[in-house]
Short mmCIF file of C-alpha atoms and ligand atoms in Angstrom, two decimals:
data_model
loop_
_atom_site.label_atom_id
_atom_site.label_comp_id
_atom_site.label_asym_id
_atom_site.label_seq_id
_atom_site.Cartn_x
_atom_site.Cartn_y
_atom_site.Cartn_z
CA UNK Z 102 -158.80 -104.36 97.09
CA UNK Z 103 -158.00 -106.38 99.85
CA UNK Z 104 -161.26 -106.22 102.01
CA UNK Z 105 -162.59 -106.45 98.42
CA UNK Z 106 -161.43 -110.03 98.16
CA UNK Z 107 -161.94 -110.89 101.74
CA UNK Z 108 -165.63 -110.23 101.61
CA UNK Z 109 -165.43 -112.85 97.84
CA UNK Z 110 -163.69 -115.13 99.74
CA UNK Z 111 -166.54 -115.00 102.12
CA UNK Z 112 -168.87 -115.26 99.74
CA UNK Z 113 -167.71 -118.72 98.32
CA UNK Z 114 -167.27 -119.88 101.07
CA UNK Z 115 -170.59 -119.58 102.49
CA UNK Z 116 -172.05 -121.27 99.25
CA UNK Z 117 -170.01 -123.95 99.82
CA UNK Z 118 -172.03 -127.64 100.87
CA UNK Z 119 -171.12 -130.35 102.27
CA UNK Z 120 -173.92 -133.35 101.58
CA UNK Z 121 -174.76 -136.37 102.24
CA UNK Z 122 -176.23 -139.02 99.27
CA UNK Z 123 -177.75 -142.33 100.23
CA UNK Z 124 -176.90 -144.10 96.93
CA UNK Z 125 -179.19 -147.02 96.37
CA UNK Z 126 -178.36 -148.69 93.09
CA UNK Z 127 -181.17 -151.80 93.27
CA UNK Z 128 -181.19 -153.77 90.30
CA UNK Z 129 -180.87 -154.33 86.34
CA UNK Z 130 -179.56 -151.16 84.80
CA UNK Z 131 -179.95 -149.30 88.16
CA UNK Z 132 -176.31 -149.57 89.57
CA UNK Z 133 -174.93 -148.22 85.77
CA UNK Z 134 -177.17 -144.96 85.45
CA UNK Z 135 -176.48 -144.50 88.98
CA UNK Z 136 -172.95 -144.28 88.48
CA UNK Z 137 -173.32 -141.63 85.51
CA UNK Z 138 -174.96 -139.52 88.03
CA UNK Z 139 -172.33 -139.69 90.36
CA UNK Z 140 -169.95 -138.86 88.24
CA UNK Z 141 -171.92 -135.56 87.46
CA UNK Z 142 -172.39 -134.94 91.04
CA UNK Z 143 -168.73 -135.38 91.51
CA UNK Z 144 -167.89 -132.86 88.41
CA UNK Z 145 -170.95 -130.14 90.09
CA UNK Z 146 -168.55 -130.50 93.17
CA UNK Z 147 -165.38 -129.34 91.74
CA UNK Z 148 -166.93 -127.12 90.01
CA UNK Z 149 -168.59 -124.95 92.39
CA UNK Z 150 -166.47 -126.37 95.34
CA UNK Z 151 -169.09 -128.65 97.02
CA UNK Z 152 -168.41 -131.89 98.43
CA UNK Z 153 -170.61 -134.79 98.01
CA UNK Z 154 -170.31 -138.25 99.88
CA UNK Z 155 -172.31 -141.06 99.30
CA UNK Z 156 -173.74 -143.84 101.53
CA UNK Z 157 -174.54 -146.77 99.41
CA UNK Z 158 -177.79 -148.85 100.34
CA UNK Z 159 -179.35 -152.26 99.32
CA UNK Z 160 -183.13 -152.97 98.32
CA UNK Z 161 -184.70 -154.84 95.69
CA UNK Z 162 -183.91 -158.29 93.76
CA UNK Z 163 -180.25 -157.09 94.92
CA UNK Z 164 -181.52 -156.52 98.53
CA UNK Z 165 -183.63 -160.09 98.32
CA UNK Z 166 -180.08 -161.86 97.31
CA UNK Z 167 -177.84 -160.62 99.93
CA UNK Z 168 -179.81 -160.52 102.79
CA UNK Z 169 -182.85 -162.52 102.20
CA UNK Z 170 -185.15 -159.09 102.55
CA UNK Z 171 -185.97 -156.24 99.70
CA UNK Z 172 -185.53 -153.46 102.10
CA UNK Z 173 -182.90 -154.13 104.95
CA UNK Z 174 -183.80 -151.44 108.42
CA UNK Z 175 -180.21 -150.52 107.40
CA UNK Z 176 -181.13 -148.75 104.43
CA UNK Z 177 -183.96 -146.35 105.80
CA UNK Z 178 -181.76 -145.50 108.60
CA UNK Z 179 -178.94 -144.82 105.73
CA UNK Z 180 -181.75 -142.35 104.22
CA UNK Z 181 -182.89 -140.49 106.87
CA UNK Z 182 -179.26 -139.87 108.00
CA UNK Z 183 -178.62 -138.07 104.33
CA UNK Z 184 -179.52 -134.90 103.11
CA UNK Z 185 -180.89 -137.04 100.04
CA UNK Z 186 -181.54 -140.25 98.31
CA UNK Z 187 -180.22 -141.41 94.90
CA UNK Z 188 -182.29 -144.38 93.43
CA UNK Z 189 -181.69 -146.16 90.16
CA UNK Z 190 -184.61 -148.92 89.40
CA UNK Z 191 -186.17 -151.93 91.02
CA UNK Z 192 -187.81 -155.20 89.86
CA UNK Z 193 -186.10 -158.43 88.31
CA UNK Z 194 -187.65 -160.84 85.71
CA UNK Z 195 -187.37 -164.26 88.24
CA UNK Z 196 -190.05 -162.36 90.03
CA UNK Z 197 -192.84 -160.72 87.21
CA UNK Z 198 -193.39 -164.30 86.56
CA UNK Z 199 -194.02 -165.82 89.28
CA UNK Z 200 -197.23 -164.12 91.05
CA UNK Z 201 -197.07 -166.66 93.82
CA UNK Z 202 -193.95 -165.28 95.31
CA UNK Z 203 -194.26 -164.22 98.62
CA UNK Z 204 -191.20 -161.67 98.73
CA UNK Z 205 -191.01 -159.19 95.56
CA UNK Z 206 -188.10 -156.68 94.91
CA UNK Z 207 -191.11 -154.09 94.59
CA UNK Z 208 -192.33 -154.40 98.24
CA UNK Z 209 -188.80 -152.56 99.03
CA UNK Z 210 -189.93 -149.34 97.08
CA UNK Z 211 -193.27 -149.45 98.47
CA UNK Z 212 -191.84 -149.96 102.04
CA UNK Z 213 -189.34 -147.11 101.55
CA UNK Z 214 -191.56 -144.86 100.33
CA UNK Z 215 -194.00 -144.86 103.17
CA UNK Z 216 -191.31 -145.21 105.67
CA UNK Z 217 -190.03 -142.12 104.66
CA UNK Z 218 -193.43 -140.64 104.15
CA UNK Z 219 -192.74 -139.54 100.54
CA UNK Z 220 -196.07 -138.98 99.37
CA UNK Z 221 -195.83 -136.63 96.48
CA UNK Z 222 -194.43 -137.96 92.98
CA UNK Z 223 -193.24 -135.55 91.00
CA UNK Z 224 -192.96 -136.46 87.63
CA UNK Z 225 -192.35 -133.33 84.72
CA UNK Z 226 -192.87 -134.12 81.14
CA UNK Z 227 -190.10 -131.72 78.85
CA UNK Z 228 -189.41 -132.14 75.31
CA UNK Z 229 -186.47 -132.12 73.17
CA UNK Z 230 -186.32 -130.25 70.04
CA UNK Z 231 -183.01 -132.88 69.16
CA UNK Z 232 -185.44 -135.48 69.82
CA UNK Z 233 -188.83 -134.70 68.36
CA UNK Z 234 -188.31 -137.19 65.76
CA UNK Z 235 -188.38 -139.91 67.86
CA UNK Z 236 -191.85 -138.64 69.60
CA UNK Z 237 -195.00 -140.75 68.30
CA UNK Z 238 -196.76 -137.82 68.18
CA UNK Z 239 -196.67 -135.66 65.01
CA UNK Z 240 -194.46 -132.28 65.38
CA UNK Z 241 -197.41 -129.95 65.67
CA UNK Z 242 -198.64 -131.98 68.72
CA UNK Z 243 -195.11 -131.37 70.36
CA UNK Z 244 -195.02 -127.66 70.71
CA UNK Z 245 -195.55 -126.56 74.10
CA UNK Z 246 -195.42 -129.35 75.86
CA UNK Z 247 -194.15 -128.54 79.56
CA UNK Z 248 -196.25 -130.43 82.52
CA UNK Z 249 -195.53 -131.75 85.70
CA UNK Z 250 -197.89 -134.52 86.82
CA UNK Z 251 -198.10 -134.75 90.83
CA UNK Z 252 -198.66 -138.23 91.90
CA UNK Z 253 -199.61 -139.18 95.22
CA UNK Z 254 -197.42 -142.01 96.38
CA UNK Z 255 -198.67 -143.33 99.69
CA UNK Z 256 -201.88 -143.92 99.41
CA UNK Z 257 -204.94 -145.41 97.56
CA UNK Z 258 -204.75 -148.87 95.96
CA UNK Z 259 -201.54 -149.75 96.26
CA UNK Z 260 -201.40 -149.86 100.02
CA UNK Z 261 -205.20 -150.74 100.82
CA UNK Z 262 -205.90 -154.19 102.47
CA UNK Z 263 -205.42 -156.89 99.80
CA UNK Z 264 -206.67 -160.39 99.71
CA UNK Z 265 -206.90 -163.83 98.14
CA UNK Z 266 -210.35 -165.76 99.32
CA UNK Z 267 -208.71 -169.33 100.92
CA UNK Z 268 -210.24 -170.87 97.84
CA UNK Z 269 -207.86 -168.43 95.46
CA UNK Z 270 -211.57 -167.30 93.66
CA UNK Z 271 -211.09 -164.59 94.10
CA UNK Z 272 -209.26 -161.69 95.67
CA UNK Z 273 -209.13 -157.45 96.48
CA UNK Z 274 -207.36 -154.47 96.51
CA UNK Z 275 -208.81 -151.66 98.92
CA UNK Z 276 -208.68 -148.14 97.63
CA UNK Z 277 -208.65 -145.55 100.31
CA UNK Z 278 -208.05 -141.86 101.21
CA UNK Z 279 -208.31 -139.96 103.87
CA UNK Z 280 -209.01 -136.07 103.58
CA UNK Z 281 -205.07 -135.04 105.09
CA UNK Z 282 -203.66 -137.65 102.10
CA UNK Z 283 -205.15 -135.35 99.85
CA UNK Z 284 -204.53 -132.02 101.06
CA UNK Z 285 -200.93 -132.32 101.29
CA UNK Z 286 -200.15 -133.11 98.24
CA UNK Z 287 -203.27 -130.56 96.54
CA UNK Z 288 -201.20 -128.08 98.77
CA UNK Z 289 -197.93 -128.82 97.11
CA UNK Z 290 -198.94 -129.21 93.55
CA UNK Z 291 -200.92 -125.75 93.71
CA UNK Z 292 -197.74 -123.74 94.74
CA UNK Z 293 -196.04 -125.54 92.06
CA UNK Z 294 -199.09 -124.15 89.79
CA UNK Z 295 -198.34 -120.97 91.36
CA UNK Z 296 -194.78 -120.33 89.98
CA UNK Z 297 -196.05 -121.94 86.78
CA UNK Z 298 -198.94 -121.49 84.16
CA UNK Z 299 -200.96 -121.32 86.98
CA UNK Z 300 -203.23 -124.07 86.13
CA UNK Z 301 -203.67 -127.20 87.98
CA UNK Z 302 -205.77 -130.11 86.52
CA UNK Z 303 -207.27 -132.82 89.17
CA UNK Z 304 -207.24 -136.56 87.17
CA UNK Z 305 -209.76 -138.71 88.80
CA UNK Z 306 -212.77 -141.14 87.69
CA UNK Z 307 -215.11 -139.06 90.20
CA UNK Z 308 -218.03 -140.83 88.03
CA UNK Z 309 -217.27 -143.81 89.55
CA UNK Z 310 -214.95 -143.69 92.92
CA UNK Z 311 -215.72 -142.82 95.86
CA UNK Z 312 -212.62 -141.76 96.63
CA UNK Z 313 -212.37 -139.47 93.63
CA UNK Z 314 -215.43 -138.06 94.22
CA UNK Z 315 -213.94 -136.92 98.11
CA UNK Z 316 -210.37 -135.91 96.26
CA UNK Z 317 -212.64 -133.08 93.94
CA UNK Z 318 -214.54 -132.26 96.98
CA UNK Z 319 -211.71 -131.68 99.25
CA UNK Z 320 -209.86 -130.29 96.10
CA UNK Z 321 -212.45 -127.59 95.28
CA UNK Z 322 -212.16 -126.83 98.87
CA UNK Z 323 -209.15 -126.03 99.10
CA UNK Z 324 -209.08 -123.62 95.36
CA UNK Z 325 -210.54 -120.72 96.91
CA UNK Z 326 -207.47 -120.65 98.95
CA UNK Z 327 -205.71 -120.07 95.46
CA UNK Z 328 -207.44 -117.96 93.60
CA UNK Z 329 -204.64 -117.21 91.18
CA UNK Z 330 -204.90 -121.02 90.34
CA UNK Z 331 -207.76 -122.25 87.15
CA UNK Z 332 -208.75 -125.52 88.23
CA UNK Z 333 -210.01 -128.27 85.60
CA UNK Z 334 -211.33 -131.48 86.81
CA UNK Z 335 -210.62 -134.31 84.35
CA UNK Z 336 -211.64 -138.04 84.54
CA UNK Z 337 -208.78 -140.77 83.94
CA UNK Z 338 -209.90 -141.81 80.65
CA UNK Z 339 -209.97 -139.19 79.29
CA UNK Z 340 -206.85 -137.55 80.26
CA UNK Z 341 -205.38 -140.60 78.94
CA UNK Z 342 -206.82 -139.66 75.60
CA UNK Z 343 -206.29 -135.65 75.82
CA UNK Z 344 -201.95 -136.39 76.81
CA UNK Z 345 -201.89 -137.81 73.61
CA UNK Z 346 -204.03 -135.98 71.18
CA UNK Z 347 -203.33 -132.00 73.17
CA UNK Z 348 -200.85 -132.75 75.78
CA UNK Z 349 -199.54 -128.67 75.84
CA UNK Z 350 -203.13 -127.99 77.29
CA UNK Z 351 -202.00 -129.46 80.74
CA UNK Z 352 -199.29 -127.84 83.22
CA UNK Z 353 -200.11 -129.40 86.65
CA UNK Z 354 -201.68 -132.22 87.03
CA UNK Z 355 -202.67 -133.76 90.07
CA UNK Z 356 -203.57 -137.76 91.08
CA UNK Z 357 -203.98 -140.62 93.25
CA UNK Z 358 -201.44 -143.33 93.26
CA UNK Z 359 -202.76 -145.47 90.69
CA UNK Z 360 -203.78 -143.00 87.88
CA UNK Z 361 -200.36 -141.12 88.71
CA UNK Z 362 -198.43 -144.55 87.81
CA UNK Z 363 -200.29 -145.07 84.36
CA UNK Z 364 -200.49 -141.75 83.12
CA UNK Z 365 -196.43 -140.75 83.78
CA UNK Z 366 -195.50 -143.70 81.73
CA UNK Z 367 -197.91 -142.88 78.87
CA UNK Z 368 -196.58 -138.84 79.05
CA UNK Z 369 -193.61 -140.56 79.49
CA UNK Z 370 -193.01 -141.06 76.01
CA UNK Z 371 -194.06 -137.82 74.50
CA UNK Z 372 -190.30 -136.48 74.90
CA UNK Z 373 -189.07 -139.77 72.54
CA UNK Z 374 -187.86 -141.51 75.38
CA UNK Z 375 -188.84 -143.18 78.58
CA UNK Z 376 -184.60 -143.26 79.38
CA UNK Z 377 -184.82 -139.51 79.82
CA UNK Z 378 -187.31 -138.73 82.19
CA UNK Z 379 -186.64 -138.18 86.08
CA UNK Z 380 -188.52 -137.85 89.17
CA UNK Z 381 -188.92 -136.21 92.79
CA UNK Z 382 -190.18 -138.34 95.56
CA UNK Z 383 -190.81 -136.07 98.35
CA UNK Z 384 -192.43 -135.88 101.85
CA UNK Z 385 -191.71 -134.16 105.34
CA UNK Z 386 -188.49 -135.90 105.58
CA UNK Z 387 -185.71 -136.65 103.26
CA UNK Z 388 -186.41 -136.72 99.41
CA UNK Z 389 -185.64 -139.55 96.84
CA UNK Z 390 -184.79 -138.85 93.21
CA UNK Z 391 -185.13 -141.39 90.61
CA UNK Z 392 -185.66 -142.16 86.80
CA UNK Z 393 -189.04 -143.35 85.73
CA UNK Z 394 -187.50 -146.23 83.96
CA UNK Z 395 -187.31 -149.38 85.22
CA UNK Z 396 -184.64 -152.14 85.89
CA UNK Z 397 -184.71 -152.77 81.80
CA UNK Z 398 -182.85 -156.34 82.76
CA UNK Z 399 -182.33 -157.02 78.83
CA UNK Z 400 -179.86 -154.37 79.05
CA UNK Z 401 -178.32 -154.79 82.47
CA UNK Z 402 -174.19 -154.76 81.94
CA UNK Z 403 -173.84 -154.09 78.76
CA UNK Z 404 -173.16 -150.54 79.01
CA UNK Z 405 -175.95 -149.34 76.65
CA UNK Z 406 -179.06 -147.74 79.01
CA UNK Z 407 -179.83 -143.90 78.69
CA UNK Z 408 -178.25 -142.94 81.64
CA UNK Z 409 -179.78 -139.22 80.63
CA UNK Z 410 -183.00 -140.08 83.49
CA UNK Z 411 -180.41 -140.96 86.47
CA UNK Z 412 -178.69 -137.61 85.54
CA UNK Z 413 -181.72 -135.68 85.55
CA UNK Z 414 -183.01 -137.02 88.58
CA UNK Z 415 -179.70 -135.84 90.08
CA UNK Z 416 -180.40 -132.22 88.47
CA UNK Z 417 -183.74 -132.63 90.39
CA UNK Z 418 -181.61 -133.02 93.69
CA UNK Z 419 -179.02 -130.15 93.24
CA UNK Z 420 -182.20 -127.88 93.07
CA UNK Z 421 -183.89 -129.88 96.15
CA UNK Z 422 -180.89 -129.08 98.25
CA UNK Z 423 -180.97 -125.18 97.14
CA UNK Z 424 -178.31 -125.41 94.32
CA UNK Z 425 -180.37 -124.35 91.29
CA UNK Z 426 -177.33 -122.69 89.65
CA UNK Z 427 -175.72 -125.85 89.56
CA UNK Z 428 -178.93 -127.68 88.63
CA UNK Z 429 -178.84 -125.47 85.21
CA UNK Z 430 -175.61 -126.37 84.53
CA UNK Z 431 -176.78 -130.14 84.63
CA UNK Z 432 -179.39 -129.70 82.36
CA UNK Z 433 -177.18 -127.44 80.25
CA UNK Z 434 -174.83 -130.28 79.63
CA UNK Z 435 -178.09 -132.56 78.88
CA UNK Z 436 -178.94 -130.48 75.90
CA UNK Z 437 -175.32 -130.03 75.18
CA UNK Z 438 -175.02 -133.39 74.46
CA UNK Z 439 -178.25 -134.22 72.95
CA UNK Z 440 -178.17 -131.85 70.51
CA UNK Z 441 -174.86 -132.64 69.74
CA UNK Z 442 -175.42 -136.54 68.71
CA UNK Z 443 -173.57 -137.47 72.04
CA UNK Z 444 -176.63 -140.45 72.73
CA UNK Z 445 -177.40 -143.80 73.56
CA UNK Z 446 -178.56 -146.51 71.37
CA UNK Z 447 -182.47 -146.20 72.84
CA UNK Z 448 -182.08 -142.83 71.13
CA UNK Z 449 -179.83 -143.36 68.00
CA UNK Z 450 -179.39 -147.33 67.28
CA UNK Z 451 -176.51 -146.58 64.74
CA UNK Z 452 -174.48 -143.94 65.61
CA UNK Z 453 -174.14 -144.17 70.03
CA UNK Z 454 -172.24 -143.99 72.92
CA UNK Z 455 -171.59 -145.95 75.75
CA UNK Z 456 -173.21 -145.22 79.16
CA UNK Z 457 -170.30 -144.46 80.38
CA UNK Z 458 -169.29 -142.56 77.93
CA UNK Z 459 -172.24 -140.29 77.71
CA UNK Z 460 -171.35 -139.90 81.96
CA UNK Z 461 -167.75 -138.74 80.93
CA UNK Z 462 -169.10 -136.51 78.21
CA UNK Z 463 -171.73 -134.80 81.10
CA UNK Z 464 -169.35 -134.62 83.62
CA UNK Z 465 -166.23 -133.33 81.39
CA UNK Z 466 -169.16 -130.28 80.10
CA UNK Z 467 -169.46 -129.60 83.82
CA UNK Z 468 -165.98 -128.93 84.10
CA UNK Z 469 -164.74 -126.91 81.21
CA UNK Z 470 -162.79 -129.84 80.01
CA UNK Z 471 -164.70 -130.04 76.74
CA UNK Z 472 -164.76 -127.60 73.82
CA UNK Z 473 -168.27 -127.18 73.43
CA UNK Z 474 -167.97 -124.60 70.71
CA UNK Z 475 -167.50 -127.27 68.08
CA UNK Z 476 -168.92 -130.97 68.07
CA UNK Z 477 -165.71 -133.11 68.66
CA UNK Z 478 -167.50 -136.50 68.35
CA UNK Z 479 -164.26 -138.86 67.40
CA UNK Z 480 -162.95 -140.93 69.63
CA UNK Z 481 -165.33 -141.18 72.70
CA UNK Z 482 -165.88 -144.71 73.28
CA UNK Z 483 -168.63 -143.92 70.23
CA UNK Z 484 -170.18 -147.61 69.33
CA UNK Z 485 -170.83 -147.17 65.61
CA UNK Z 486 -172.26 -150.40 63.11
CA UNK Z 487 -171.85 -148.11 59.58
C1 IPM F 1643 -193.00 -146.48 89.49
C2 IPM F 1643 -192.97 -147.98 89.41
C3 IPM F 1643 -193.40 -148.55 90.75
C4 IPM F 1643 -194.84 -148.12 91.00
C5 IPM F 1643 -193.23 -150.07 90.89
C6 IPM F 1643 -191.83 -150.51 90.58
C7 IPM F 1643 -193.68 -150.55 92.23
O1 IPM F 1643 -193.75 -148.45 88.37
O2 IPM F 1643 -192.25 -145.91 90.30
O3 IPM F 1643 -193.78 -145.86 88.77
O4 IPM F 1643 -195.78 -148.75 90.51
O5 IPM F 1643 -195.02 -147.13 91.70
MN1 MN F 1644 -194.68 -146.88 87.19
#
């Protein structure tokens, strides 16, 4: 009995982490999802006996204000020190206005993620049967919708040359890819395919580009190498068109920078809401796990932004850092509280709850403190107008 517990003891205790978070709120609504996810971190750790601690970071319209630049040096040597990066949203309206200014909150993501070399996006696109009326898309559209779409996030357009001719007539934006940009992340979204449906769809306007037309070559290269994996090849346009009218035909699909940014917000809305979607930035180094949303300023304070994203983002780390037990659990308590009416007001304008509240409600699932065999929806900070 006793060597019996001995070798338990051992056992948890060997599963139990210690790891660092570099927290970086930024700006608008960022700082409050952030905090939700936190809180759920915090609850995974007593739970299962981890411990988390966080290093909190500036960048963005936040960074700009308090030290004059979007991403201070301090912050990517905060990053690299952790084992992995919280991010809640960027961007600030005094800015989207004003194309003439020279420093943008944006420039801080962009810097951060090729300082950290994180040049695969990893965006999946889940539905919710709680949700489906909420979708724009009719129910029979919805079934079966479960893709990931692999972005490439260091490359292409958005970090080409760019200029304005002296006589501000006009100006450019240099696309480019080299042949190692593209294998990388071809290599990492065809394992993914692997352990999936197997099928990996390459989004490009190889009619047109130049650099598409080297992405299919290089990505037809490398198929043979996985011959378990059916590859499609579909242009941009047309993907854009087939995520709406068959979206369960895709399961991986893979895309430069630009393509990868317009295409996850459209599939972003197929689940009902853009609040509830998260993502994986990853590289060589340390990875970075935000929502897709953005800063949402209209909302900033008030204590009403889906703070379901943040969370899910966070699930995304737990199984990033090898804790995919506890990374169920997360999205456990998701569903939990989605299906039990426990929402914001993106979701339900009438009957909601709080962001903060929807953070208890998570983190109190995590750790028993909830009866979750009935629906006990009184008195939890519940906002309702009937
Ligand atoms: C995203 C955002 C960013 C991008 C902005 C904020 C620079 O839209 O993460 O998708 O365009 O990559
Ligand atoms: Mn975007």
């Amino acid at each position: 009995m006793k060597i019996l517990k001995k070798i338990e003891n051992n056992l948890i205790e060997q599963c139990v982490m210690n790891k660092k978070i570099a927290v970086i709120p930024g700006d608008g609504i960022g700082p409050e999802v952030t905090a939700q996810s936190i809180k759920v971190l915090n609850a995974i750790g007593q739970r299962f006996g981890h411990v988390f601690s966080y290093e909190y970071a500036l960048m963005g319209a936040d960074a700009i204000d308090k030290t004059g630049s979007p991403l201070p040096d301090e912050t990517v040597t905060t990053c690299l020190a952790s084992d992995a990066v919280l991010f809640g949203a960027i961007g600030h309206p005094k800015y989207d206005n004003d194309p003439s200014a020279k420093v943008r909150p944006e420039q801080g993501l962009l810097k951060l993620r090729k300082d950290l070399q994180l040049f695969a996006n990893i965006r999946p696109i889940d539905t919710y049967k709680a949700l489906s009326h909420m979708s724009p898309l009719k129910a029979k559209q919805l079934e079966g919708i479960d893709f990931v779409i692999f972005r490439e996030l260091t490359g292409g357009i958005y970090f080409g040359k760019k200029e304005l001719a002296k006589d501000g007539q006009s100006a450019s934006d240099l696309c480019t890819y080299s042949v190692t940009e593209i294998e990388r992340i071809a290599h990492l979204a065809f394992k993914y395919a692997q352990n999936r449906r197997k099928k990996l769809t390459l989004v490009d306007k190889a009619n047109v580009l130049e650099t598409s037309r080297l992405w299919r070559k290089v990505v037809q290269g490398m198929s043979a190498t996985y011959p378990d994996v059916t590859v499609d090849y579909m242009f941009v346009d047309n993907a854009a068109m087939q995520i709406i009218l068959y979206p369960a035909q895709f399961d991986v699909i893979l895309t430069e920078n630009l393509f990868g940014d317009i295409i996850s917000d459209e599939a972003s809305v197929l689940s009902g809401s853009l609040g509830l979607l998260p993502s994986a930035s990853v590289g060589n180094q340390v990875a970075l796990f935000e929502p897709i949303h953005g800063s949402y300023p209209q909302a900033a304070g008030k204590d009403i932004a889906n703070p379901l994203g943040s969370i899910l983002s966070a699930a995304m780390l737990l199984d990033h850092l090898q804790m995919h037990e506890e990374a169920v659990v997360v999205r456990k308590a998701v569903d939990w509280t989605l299906t039990n009416g426990f929402v914001s007001k993106d979701i339900d304008p009438i009957n909601n709850y709080a962001t903060t509240a929807i953070g208890e409600i998570i983190s109190d699932f995590i750790e028993k403190k909830r009866d979750t065999e009935k629906n006990n929806n009184d008195g939890d900070n519940k906002s309702t107008i009937i």
